[in-house]
Coordinates of C-alpha atoms and ligand atoms in Angstrom, one line a residue:
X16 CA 4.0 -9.8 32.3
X17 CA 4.4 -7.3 35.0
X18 CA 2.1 -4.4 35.5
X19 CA 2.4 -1.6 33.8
X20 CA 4.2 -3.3 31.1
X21 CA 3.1 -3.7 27.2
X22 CA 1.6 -7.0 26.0
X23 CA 4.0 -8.5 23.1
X24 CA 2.7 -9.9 19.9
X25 CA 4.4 -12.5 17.9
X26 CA 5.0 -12.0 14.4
X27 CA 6.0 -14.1 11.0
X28 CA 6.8 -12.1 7.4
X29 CA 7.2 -13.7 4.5
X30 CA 9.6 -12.4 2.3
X31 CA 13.1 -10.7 3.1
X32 CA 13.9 -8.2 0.1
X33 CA 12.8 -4.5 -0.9
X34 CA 9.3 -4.7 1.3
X35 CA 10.6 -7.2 3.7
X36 CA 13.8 -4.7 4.9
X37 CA 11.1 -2.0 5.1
X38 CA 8.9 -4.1 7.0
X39 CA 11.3 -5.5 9.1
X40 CA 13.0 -1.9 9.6
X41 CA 9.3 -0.4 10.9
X42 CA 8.6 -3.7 13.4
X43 CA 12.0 -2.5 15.3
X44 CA 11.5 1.1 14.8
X45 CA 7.6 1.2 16.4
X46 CA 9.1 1.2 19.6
X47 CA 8.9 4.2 19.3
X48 CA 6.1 5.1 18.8
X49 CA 4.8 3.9 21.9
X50 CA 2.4 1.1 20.7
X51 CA -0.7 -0.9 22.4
X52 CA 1.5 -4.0 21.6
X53 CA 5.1 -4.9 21.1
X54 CA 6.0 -6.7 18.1
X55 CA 7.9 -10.0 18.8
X56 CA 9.7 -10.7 15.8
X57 CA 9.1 -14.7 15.7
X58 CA 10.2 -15.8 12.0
X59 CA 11.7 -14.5 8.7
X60 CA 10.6 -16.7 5.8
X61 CA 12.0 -17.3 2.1
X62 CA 13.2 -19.6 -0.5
X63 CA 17.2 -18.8 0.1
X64 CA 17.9 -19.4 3.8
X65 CA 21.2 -17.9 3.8
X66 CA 19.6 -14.4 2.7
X67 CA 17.0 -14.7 4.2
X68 CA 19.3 -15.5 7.3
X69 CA 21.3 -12.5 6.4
X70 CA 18.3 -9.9 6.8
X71 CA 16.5 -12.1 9.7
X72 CA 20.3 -11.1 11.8
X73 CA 20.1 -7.3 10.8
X74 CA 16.8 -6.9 11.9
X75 CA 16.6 -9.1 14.9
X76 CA 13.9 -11.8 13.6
X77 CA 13.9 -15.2 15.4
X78 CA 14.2 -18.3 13.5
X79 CA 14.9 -18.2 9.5
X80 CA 12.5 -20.9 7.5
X81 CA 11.8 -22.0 4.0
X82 CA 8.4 -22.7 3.9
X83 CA 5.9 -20.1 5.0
X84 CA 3.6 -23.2 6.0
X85 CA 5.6 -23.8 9.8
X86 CA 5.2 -20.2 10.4
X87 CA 1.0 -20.8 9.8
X88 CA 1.2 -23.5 12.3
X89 CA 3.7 -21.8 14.7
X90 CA 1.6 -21.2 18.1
X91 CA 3.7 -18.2 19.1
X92 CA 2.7 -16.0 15.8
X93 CA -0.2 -14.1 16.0
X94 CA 0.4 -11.8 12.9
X95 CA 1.3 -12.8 9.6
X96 CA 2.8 -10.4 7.4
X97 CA 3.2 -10.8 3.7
X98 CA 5.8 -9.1 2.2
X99 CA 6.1 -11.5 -1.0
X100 CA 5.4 -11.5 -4.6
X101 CA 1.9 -11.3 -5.3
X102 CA 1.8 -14.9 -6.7
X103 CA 2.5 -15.8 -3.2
X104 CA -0.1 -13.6 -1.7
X105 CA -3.2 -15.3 -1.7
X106 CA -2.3 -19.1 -0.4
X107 CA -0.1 -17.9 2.6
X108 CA -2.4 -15.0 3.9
X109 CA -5.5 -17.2 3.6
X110 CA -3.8 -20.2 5.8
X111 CA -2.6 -17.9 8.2
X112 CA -6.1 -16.5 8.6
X113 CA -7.4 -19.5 8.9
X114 CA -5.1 -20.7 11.5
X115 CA -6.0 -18.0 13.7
X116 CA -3.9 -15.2 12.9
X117 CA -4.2 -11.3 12.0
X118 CA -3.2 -10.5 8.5
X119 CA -1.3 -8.0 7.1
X120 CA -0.9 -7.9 2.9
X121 CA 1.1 -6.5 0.9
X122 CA -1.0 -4.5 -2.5
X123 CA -2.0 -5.4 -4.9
X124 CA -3.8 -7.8 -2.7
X125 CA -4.6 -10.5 -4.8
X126 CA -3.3 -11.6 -8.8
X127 CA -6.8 -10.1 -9.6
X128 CA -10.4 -9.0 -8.5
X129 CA -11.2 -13.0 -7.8
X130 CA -8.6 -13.8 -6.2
X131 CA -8.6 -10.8 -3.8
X132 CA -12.3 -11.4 -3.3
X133 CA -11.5 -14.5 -1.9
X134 CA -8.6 -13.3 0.5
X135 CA -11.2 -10.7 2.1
X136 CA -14.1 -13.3 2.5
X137 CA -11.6 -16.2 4.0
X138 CA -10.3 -13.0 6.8
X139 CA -13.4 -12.1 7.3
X140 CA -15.0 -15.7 7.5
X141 CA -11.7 -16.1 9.6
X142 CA -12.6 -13.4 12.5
X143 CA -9.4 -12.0 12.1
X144 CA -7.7 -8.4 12.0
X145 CA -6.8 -7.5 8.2
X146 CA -5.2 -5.2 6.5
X147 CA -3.7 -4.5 3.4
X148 CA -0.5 -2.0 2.6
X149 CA -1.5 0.8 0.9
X150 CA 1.3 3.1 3.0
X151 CA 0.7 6.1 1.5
X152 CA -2.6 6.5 2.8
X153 CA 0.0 7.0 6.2
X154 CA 1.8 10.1 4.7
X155 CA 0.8 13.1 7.1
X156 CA 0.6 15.4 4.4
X157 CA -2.4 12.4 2.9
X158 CA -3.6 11.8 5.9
X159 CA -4.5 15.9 6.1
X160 CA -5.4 16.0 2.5
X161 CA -8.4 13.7 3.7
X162 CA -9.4 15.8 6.8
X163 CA -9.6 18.7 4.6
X164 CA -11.4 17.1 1.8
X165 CA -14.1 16.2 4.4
X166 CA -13.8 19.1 6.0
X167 CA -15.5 20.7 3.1
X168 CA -11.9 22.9 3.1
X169 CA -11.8 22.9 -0.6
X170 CA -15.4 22.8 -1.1
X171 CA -17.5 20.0 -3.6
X172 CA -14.6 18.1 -5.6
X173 CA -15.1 17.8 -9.0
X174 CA -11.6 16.6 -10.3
X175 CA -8.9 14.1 -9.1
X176 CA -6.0 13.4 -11.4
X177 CA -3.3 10.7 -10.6
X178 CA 0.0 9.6 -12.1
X179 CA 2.5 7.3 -10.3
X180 CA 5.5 7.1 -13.0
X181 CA 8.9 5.3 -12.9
X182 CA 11.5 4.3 -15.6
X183 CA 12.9 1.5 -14.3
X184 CA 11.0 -1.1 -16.5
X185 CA 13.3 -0.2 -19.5
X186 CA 16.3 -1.6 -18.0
X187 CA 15.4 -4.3 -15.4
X188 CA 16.0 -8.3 -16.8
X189 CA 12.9 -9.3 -18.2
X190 CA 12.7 -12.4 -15.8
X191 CA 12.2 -10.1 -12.9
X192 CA 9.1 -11.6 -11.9
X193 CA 7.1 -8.4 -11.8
X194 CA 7.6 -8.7 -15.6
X195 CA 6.0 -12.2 -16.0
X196 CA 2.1 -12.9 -15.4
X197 CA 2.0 -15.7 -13.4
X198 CA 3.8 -14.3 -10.8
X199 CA 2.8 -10.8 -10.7
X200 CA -0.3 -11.0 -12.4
X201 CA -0.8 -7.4 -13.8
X202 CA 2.2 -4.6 -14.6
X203 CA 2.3 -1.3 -13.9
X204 CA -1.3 -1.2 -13.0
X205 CA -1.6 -3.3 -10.2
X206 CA 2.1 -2.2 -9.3
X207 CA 1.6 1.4 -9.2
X208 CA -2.3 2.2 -10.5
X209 CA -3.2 0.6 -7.5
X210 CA -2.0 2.7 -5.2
X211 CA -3.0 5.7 -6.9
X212 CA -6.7 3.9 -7.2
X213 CA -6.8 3.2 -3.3
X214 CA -6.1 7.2 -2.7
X215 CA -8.8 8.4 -4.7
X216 CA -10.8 5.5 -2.6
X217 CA -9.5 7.0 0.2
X218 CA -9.7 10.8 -0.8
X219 CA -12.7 10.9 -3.3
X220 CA -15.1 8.3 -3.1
X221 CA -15.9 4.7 -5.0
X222 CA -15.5 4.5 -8.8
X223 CA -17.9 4.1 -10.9
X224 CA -16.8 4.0 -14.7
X225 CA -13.5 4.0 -16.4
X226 CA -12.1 4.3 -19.9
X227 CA -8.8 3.1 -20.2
X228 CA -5.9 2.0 -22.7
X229 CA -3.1 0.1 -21.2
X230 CA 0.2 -1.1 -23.4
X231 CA 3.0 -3.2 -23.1
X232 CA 6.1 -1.6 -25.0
X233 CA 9.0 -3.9 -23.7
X234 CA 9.9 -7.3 -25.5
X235 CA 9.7 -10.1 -23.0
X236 CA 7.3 -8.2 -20.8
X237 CA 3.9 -10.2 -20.3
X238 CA 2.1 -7.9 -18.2
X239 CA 1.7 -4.0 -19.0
X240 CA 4.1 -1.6 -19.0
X241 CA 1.8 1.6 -18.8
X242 CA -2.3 2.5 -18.4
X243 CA -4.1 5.6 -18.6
X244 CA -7.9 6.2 -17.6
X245 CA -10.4 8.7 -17.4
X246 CA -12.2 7.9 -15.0
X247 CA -16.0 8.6 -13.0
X248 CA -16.5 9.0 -9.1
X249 CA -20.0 7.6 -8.1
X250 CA -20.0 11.6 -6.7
X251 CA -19.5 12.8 -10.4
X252 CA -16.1 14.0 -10.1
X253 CA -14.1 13.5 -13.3
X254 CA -10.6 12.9 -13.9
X255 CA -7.7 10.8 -14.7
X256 CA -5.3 7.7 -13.2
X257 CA -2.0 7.2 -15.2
X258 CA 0.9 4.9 -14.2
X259 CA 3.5 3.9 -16.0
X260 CA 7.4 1.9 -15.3
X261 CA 8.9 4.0 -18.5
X262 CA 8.9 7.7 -17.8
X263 CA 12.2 8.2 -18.2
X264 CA 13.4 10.8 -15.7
X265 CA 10.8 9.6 -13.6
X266 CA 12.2 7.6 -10.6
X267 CA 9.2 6.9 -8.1
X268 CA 6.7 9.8 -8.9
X269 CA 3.4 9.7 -7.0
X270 CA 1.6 12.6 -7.8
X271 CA -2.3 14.0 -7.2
X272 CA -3.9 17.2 -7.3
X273 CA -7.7 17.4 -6.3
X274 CA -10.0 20.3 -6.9
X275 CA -13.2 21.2 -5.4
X276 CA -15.2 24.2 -5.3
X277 CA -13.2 26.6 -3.0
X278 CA -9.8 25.4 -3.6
X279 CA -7.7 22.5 -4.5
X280 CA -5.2 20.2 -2.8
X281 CA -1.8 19.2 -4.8
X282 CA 0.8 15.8 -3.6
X283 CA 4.2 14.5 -4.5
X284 CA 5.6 12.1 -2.6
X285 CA 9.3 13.2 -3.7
X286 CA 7.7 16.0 -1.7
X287 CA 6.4 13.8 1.2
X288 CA 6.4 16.6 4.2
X289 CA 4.2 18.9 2.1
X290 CA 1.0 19.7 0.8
X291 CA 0.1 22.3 -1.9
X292 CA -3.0 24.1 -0.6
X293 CA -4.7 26.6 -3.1
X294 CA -7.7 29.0 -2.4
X295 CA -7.2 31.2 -5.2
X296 CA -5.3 31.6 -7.9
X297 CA -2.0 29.5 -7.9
X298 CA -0.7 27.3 -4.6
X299 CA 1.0 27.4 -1.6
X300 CA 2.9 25.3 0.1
X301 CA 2.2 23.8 3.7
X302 CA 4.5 21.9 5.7
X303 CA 2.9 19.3 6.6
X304 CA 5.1 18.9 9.8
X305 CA 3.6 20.9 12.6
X306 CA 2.3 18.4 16.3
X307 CA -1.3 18.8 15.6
X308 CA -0.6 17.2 11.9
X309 CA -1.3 13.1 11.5
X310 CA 1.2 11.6 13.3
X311 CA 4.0 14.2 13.7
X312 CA 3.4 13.9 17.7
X313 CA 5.6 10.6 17.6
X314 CA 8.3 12.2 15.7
X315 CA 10.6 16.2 15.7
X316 CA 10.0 19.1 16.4
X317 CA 8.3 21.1 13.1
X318 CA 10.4 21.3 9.7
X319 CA 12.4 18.3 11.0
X320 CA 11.5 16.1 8.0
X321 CA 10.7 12.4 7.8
X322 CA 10.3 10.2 5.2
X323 CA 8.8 7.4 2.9
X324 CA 10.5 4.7 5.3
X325 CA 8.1 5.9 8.3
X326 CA 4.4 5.1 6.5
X327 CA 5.1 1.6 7.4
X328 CA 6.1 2.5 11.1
X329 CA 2.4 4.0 11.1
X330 CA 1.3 1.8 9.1
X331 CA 1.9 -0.9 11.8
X332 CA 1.2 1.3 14.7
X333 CA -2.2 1.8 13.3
X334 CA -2.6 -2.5 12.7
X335 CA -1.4 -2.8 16.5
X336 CA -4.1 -0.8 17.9
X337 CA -6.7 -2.2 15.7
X338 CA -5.5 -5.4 16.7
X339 CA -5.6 -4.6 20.6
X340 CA -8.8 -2.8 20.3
X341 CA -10.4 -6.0 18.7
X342 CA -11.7 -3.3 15.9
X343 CA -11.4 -3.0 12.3
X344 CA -8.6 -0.9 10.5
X345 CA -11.2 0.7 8.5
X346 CA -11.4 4.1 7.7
X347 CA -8.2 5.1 7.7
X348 CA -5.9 1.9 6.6
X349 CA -7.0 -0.2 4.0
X350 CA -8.9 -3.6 5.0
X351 CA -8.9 -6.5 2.5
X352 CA -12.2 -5.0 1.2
X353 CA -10.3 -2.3 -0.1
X354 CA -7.8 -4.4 -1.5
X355 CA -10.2 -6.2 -3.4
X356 CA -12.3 -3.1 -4.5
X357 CA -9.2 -1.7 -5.9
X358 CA -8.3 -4.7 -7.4
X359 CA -12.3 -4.3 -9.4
X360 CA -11.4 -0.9 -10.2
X361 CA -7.8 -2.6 -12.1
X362 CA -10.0 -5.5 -13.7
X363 CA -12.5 -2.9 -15.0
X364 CA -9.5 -0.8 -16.9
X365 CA -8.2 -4.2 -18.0
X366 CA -11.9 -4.9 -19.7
X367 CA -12.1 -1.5 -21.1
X368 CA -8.5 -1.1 -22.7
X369 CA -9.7 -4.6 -24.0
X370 CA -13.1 -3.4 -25.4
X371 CA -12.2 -0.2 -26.4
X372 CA -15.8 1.6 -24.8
X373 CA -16.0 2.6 -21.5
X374 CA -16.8 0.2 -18.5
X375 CA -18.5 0.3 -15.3
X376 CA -16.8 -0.8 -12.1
X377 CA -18.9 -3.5 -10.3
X378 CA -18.6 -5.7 -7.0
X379 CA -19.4 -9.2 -6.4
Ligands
NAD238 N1 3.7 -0.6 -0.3 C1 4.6 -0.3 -1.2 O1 5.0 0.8 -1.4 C2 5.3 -1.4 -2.0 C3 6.5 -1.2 -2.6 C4 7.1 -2.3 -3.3 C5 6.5 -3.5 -3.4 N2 5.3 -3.7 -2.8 C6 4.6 -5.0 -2.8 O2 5.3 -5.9 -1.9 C7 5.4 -7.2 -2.5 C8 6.8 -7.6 -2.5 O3 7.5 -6.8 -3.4 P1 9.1 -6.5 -3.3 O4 9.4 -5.3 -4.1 O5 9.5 -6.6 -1.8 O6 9.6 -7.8 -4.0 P2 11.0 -8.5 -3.9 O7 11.2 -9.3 -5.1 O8 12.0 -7.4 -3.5 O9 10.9 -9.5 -2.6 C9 10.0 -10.6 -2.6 C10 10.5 -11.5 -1.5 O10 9.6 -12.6 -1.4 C11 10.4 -13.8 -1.3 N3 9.7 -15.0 -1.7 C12 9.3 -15.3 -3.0 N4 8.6 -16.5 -2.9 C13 8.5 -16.9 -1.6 C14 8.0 -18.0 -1.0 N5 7.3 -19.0 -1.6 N6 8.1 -18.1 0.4 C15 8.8 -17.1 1.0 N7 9.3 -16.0 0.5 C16 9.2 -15.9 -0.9 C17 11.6 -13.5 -2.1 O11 12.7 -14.3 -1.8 C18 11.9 -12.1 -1.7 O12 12.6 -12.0 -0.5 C19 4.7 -7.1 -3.8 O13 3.4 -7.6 -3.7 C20 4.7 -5.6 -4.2 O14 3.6 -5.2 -5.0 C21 4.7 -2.7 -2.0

């Protein structure tokens, strides 16, 4: 390497479909972004080597396999990213940790609270850099949510209310394997709740008690099709978490509003460059878009939009740096701890839907 030049860092991704383009799309595009290391875009795996082939040639990837195990024992990869079904979560991230490598997951972490549990402990027992993708903890207009929730901007919080809705769930084949619980595990919930549960994480504080009903509607559906909770901060605050694939009208959208003492904060990420900022009565409407805002210095100058695409460019830029700085991802991404608290806070709905009272959130 000549001086002056950035290191490279070989990676492998598992999985060449909706995450794996935009995955693949944010490796190329970090460039840009001027990180501590270059991604090296080793190997593309999955089951159909022609498409897999396909999207390893668009995106510049390496070699094209079928069976995530060569890219564990390939000496040139030093990140493994998994961008498959969450059946196919657990084995492959744990090997690749314990061969050495920085992980990089894809939510809901594991099929469930165990399993996740035992994804963190084996990266952790492992030494290794981990992360899991909760992206829209890398939307600017998030990312400034946080600083002014702890700020004190808005004051004390006392409400967060949540809804991730989309409609596609009426129409899709019922094979899909986000449909079927072996292979996905949990519905909506895990889908979509799970993001929506890492943000309050991320903007609020730990859960403490949830009372929940979640339904499946759709013949042929094992998992659920819908939850709502009313939920309990371990700060107090109150509110609600709702997600559902059957809100017709509804395409993918991710919505919160918190309110503290002095003001409240509203998001929608069909209205990614913006935050609603109220300090008295009704809202107005900040673009989040400005140099000194998260991230914006890598990108236009202000009111030049970007969009849901780029979380996973920052995403990644924030792994890299974590990874050359030998630290953790923690606060700011989400480690496997996160992905397996979340993954509590699902089981706990599950258990109260199930009991009909309402539950506490624990940790192993
Ligand atoms: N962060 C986000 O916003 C977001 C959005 C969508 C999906 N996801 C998550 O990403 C993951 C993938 O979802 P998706 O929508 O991309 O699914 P998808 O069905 O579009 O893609 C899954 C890919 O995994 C491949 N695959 C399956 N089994 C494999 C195996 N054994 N070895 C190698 N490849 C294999 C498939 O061929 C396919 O390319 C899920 O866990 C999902 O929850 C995250």
């Amino acid at each position: 390497m000549a001086a002056g030049e950035t290191p490279t860092i070989g990676v492998a991704m598992l999985g060449y479909s909706f995450m794996g383009k935009a995955h693949s799309r944010a490796f190329r595009a970090l460039r840009e972004l001027d990180p501590p290391l270059l991604p090296e875009l080793v190997s593309l795996s999955g089951r159909n080597r022609d498409a897999a082939a396909v999207v390893a040639r668009r995106y510049g990837w390496g070699d094209v396999v079928t069976d995530w195990h060569e890219q564990v024992a390939d000496k040139r990869v030093q990140l493994f990213d998994n961008g498959g079904p969450n059946a196919v979560h657990a084995e492959p991230t744990i090997g690749a940790a314990r061969a050495g490598k920085h992980v990089f997951c894809e939510k809901p972490l594991g099929m469930d609270a165990e399993e996740s549990h035992t994804m963190w402990k084996a990266a952790e027992e492992a030494g290794v850099v981990h992360q899991c993708g909760f992206n829209y903890r890398f939307v600017p207009a998030v990312r400034l949510a946080r600083q002014m929730v702890e700020s004190g901007a808005i004051g004390k919080v006392v409400h967060f209310r949540a809804r991730y809705l989309q409609s596609w769930g009426w129409d899709a084949p019922v094979d899909d394997w986000h449909f079927t619980k072996a292979r996905a595990g949990s519905g909506a919930l895990g889908d979509l709740g799970a993001h929506i549960i890492d943000l309050s994480r991320y903007l609020v504080g730990e859960l403490a008690t949830v009372s929940a009903e979640v339904k499946t509607y759709v013949d042929g559906h094992e998992v659920d099709d819908a939850f709502v909770a009313a939920a309990e901060w371990e700060d107090g605050t109150i509110g609600t978490l709702e997600a559902s694939r059957l809100a017709r009208g509804r395409v993918n959208s991710n919505t919160f509003e918190i309110n503290g003492s002095e003001g409240s904060i509203a998001f929608d990420v069909e209205r990614l460059n913006e935050l609603q900022v109220s300090d008295g009565p009704g809202f107005r409407r900040v673009m989040v878009t400005e140099p000194e805002h998260p991230f914006m210095q890598y990108w236009w100058p202000p009111g030049h939009i970007i969009g849901w695409g780029d979380t996973f460019i920052h995403e990644f830029h924030h792994l890299l740096t974590a990874i050359a700085g030998g630290g953790t991802v923690a606060p700011h991404a989400a480690t496997f701890e996160d992905g397996y608290r979340v993954a509590e806070v699902c089981d706990a709905i599950l258990r109260s839907a199930a009991s009909g009272k309402r539950e506490p959130v624990t940790y192993r």
